[in-house]
Coordinates of C-alpha atoms in Angstrom, one line a residue:
X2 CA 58.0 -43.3 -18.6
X3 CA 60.3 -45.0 -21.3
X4 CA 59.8 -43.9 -24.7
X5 CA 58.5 -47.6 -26.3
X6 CA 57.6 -46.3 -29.9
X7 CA 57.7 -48.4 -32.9
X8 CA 56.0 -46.1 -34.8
X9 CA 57.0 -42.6 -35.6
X10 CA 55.3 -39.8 -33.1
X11 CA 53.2 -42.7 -31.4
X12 CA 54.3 -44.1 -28.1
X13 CA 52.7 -47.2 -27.8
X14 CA 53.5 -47.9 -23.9
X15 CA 51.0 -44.9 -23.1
X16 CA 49.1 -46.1 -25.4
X17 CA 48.6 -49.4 -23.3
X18 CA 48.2 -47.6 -20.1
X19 CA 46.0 -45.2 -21.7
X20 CA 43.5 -47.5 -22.7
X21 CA 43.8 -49.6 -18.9
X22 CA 42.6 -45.7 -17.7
X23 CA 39.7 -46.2 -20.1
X24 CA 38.7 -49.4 -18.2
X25 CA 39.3 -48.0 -14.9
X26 CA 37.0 -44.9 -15.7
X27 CA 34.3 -46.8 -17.3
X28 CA 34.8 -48.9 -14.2
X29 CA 34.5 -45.7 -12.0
X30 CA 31.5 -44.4 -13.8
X31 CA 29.8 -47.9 -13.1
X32 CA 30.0 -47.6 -9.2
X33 CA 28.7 -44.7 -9.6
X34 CA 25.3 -45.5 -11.2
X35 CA 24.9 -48.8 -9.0
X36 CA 25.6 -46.3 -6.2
X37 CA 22.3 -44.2 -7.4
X38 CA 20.6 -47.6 -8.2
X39 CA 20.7 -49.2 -4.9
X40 CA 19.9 -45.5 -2.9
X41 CA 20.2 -45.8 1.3
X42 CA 20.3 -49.4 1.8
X43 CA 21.9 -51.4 4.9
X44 CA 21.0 -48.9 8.0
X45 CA 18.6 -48.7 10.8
X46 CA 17.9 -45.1 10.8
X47 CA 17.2 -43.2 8.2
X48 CA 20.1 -40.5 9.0
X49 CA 22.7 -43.6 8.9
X50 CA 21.2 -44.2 5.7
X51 CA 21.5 -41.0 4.3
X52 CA 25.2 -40.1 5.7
X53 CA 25.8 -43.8 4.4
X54 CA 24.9 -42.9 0.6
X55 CA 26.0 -39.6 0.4
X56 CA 29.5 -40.8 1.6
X57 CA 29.4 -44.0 -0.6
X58 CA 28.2 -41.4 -3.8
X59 CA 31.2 -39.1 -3.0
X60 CA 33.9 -41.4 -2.9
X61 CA 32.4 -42.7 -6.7
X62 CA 32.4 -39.2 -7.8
X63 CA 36.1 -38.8 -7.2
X64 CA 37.1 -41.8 -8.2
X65 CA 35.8 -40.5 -11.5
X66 CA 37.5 -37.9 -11.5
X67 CA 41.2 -39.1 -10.5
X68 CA 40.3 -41.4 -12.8
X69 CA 39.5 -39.0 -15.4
X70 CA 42.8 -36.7 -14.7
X71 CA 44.4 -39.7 -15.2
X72 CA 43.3 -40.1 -18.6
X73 CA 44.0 -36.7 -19.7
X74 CA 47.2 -36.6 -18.7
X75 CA 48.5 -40.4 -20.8
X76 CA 46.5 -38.6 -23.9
X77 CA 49.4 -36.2 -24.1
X78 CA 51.6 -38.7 -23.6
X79 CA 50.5 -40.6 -26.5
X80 CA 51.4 -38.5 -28.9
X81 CA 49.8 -38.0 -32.7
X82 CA 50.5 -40.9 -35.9
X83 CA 51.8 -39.2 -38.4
X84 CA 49.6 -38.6 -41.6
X85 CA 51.0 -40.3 -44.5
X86 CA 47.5 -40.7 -46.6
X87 CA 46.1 -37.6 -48.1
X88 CA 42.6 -38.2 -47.4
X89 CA 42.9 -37.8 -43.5
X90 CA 40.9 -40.6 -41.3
X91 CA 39.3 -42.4 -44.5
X92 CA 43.5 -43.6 -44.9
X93 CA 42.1 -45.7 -41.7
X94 CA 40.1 -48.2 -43.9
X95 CA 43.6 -49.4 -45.6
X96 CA 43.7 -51.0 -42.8
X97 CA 41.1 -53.1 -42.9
X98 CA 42.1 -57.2 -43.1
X99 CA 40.0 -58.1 -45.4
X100 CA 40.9 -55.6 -47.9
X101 CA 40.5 -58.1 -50.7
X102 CA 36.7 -58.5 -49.9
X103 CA 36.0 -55.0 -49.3
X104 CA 38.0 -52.8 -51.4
X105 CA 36.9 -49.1 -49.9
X106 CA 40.5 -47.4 -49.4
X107 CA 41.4 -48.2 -53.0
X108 CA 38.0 -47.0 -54.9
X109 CA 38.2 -43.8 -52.6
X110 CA 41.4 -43.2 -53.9
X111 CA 40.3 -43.4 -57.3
X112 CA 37.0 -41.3 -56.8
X113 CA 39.4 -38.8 -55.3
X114 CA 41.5 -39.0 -58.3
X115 CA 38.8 -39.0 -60.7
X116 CA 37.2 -36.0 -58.9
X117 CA 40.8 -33.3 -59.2
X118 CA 41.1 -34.5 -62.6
X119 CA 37.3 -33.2 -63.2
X120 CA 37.6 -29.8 -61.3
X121 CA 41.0 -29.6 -63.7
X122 CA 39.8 -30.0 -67.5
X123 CA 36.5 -27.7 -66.0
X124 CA 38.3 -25.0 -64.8
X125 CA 40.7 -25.3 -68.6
X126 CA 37.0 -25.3 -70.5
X127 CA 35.4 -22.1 -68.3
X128 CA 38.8 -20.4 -69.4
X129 CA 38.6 -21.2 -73.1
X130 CA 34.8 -20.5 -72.8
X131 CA 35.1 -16.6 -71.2
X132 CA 37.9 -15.7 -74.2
X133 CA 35.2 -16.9 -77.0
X134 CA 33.6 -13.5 -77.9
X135 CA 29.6 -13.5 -78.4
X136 CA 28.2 -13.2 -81.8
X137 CA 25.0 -11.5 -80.9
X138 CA 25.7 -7.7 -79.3
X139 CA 23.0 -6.2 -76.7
X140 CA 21.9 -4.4 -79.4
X141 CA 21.3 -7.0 -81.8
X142 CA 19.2 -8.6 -78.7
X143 CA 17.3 -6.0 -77.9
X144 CA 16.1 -5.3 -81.8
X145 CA 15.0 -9.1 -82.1
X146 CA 13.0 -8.9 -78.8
X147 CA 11.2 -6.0 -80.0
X148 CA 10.4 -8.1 -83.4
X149 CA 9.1 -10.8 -81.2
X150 CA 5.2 -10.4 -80.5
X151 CA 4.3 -10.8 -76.6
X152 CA 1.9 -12.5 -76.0
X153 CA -1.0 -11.1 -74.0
X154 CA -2.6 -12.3 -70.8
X155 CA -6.0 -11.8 -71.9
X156 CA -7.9 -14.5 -70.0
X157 CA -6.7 -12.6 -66.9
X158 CA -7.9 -9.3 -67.2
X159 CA -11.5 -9.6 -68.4
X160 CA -13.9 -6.5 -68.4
X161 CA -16.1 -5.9 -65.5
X162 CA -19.4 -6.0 -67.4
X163 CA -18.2 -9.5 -69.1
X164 CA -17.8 -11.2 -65.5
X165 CA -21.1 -9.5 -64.7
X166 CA -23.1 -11.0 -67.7
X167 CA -21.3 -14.8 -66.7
X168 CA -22.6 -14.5 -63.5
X169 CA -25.7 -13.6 -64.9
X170 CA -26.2 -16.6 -66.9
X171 CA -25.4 -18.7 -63.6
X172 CA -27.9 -17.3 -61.4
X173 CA -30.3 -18.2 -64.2
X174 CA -29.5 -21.5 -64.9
X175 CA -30.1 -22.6 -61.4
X176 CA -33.4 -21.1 -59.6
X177 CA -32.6 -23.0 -56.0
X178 CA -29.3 -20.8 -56.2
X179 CA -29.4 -17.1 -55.4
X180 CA -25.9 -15.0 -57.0
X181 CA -25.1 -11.8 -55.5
X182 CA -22.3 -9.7 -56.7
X183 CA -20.5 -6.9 -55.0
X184 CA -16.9 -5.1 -55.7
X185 CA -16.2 -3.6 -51.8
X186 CA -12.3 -3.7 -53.1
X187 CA -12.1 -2.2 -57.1
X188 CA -12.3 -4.6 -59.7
X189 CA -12.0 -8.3 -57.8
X190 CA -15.5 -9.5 -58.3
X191 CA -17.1 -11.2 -54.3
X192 CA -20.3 -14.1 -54.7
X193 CA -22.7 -14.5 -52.1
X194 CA -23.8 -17.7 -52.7
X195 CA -27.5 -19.1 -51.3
X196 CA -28.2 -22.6 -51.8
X197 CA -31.8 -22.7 -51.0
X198 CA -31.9 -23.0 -46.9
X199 CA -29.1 -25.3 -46.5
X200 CA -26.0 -22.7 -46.8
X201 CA -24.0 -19.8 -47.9
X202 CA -20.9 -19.6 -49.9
X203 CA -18.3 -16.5 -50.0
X204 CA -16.9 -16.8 -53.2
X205 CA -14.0 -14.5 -53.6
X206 CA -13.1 -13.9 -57.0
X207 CA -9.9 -12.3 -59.2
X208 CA -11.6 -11.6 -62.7
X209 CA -13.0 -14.9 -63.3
X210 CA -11.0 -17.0 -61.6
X211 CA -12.1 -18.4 -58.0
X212 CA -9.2 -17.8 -55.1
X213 CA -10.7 -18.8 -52.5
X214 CA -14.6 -20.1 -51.0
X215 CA -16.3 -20.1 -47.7
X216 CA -19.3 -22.2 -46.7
X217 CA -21.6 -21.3 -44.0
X218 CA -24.5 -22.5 -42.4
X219 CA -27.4 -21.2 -43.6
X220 CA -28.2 -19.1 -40.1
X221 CA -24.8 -18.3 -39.6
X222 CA -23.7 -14.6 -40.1
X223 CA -21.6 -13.6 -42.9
X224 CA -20.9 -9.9 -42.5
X225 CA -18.6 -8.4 -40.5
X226 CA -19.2 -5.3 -38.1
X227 CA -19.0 -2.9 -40.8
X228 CA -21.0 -4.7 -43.2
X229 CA -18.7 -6.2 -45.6
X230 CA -18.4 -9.9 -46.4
X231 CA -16.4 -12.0 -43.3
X232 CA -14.0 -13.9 -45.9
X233 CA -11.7 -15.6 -43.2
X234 CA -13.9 -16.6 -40.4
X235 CA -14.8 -20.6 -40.7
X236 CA -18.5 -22.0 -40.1
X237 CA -19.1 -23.1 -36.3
X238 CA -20.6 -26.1 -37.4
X239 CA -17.8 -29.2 -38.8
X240 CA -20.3 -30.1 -41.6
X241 CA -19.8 -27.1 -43.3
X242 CA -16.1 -26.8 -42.5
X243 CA -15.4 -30.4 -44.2
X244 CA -18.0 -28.6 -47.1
X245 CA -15.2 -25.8 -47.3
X246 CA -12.7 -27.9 -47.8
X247 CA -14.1 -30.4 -50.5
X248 CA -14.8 -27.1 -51.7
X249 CA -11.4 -25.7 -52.3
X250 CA -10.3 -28.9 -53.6
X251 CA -13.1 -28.3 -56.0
X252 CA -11.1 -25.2 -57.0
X253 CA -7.7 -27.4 -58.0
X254 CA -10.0 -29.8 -59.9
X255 CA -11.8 -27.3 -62.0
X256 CA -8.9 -25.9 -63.8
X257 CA -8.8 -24.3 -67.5
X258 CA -7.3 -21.1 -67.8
X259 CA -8.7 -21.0 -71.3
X260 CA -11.9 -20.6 -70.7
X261 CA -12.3 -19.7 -66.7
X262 CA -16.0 -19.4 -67.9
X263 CA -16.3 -22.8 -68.2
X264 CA -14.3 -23.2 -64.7
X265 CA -17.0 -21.0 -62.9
X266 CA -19.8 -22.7 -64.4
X267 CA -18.5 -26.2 -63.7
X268 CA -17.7 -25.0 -60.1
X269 CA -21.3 -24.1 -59.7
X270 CA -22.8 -26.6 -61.1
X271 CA -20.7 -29.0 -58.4
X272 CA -21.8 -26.6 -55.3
X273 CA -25.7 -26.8 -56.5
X274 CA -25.4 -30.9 -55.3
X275 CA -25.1 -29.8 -52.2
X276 CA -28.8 -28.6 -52.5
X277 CA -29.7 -32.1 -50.5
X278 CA -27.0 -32.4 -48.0
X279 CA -28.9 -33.6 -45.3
X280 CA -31.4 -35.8 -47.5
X281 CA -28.9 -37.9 -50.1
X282 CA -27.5 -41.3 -48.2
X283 CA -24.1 -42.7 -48.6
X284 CA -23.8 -43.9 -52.5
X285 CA -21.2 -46.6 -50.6
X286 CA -22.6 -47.4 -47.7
X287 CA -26.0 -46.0 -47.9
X288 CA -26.4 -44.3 -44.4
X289 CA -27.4 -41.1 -43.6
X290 CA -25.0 -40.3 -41.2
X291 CA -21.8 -41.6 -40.0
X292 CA -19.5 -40.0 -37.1
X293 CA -22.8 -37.5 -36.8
X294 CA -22.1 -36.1 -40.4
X295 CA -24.1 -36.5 -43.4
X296 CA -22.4 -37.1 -46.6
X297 CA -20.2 -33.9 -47.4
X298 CA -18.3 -35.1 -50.5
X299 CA -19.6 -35.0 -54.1
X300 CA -17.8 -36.8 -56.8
X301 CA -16.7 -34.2 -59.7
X302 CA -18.0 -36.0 -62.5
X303 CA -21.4 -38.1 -61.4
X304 CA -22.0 -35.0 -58.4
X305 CA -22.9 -38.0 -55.9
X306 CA -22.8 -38.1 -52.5
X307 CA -20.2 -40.0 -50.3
X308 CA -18.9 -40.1 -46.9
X309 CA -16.0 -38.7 -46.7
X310 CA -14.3 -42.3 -45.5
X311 CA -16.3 -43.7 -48.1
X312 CA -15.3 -42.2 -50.7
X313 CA -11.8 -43.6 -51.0

């Protein structure tokens, strides 16, 4: 093969043939998939058909691969263009024609540039940085942060007897609402709440703020076998499953770590609307029931009742 390079480490006769072996495979790799298209075609029996296609399939197959071999071995004979351009195949865009409209090689170059120079003066500023000595010792620090008052968490440790007199309140504010508190794990505070006959809520509580609610049919069993409150089985019913979940968006609306008091109450006060569930229509539409379910969602502020498609 002569050696027809005008261009250092590049011959470009190999080149040529190398992409004419392109051609031929994609040529190759053509027959084959007409060969699967058109199947056993052109024979009275179905043996001559099948002999006939699997003949016709393995002379495409190795035509694909001579062609293939063929390939490989004018890839080595092309040889590699030597690298002049530091930033590897982006040195590909200068050769772009229109290099006056689209002027990427020469911004990339400067970004480049821009980009060392950076890295440069920050590494000479982290030097200059580390040899500056600090004016404040450990010592110093650890006198002023003993000076410095911390400040308390107070609204998240409350005493038992406080959260028991809240809850107290509640259950009297609302006589169609029953509150019954138990402590089967230390100090978090559990609600069993009855709303008349319609349901029950599982209120789990950590001091006085609400972590997480579950709201049950009225009928439905909320014990477990050992008698304790069942605070991760859901309702069977989807009513009161869509009720759980307005609920714990309830929870993210109702938010004042300031006075969780306040929170508990308003919480409660929201959960008592639900005290007609099945008897308050649609504020929007005005129906009873759409998709089977009654209205499930209670604005926050005004407590009325909406569809849940309604309400947007």
């Amino acid at each position: 093969m002569a050696d027809g390079a005008l261009s250092p480490g590049v011959n470009l006769e190999a080149f040529s043939q190398a992409i004419a072996a392109i051609q031929a495979l994609r040529s190759s790799v053509t027959r084959v998939f007409d060969c699967l298209k058109d199947g056993m075609r052109n024979k009275e029996t179905l043996e001559g058909r099948e002999k006939g296609f699997v003949a016709a399939f393995q002379e495409s197959l190795h035509s694909v691969s001579r062609d293939l071999g063929e390939l490989e071995r004018l890839s080595n004979l092309v040889g590699k263009p030597s690298e002049n351009h530091p930033l590897h195949n982006s040195g590909l865009l200068s050769l772009d024609p229109v290099q006056d409209k689209t002027p990427l090689y020469s911004q990339l170059l400067q970004a480049y540039k821009w980009s060392n120079k950076l890295q440069y003066h920050a590494g000479l500023a982290s030097g200059l940085l580390n040899q500056q000595s600090l004016k404040r010792s450990a010592n110093q620090m650890g006198v002023s942060a003993k000076r410095r008052p911390k400040a308390q968490p107070t609204t998240l440790v409350l005493p038992s007897q406080y959260v028991d007199d809240v809850i107290s309140r509640i259950d009297r504010m609302f006589p169609e609402m029953s509150i019954q508190l138990s402590r089967p794990n230390g100090s978090s505070a559990m609600l069993l709440v009855t709303l008349g006959k319609v349901l029950k809520v599982i209120v789990v509580m950590r001091s006085l703020f609400i972590d997480r609610t579950i709201v049950k049919g009225y009928n439905e069993n909320v014990y477990t076998e050992d008698g304790k409150l069942d605070i991760w089985s859901k309702s069977n019913y989807q009513v009161f499953q869509k009720v759980t979940d307005h609920a714990t968006t309830a929870l993210l609306h109702y938010q004042l770590p300031q006075m969780p008091d306040v929170v508990v109450r308003s919480f409660m006060t929201w959960l008592r609307s639900y005290i007609k569930l099945f008897q308050a229509p649609c504020q929007r539409c005005g129906k009873f029931l759409q998709d089977g379910l009654p209205p499930t969602w209670r604005d926050f502020r005004t407590l009325e009742a909406f569809h849940d498609t309604c309400r947007q």
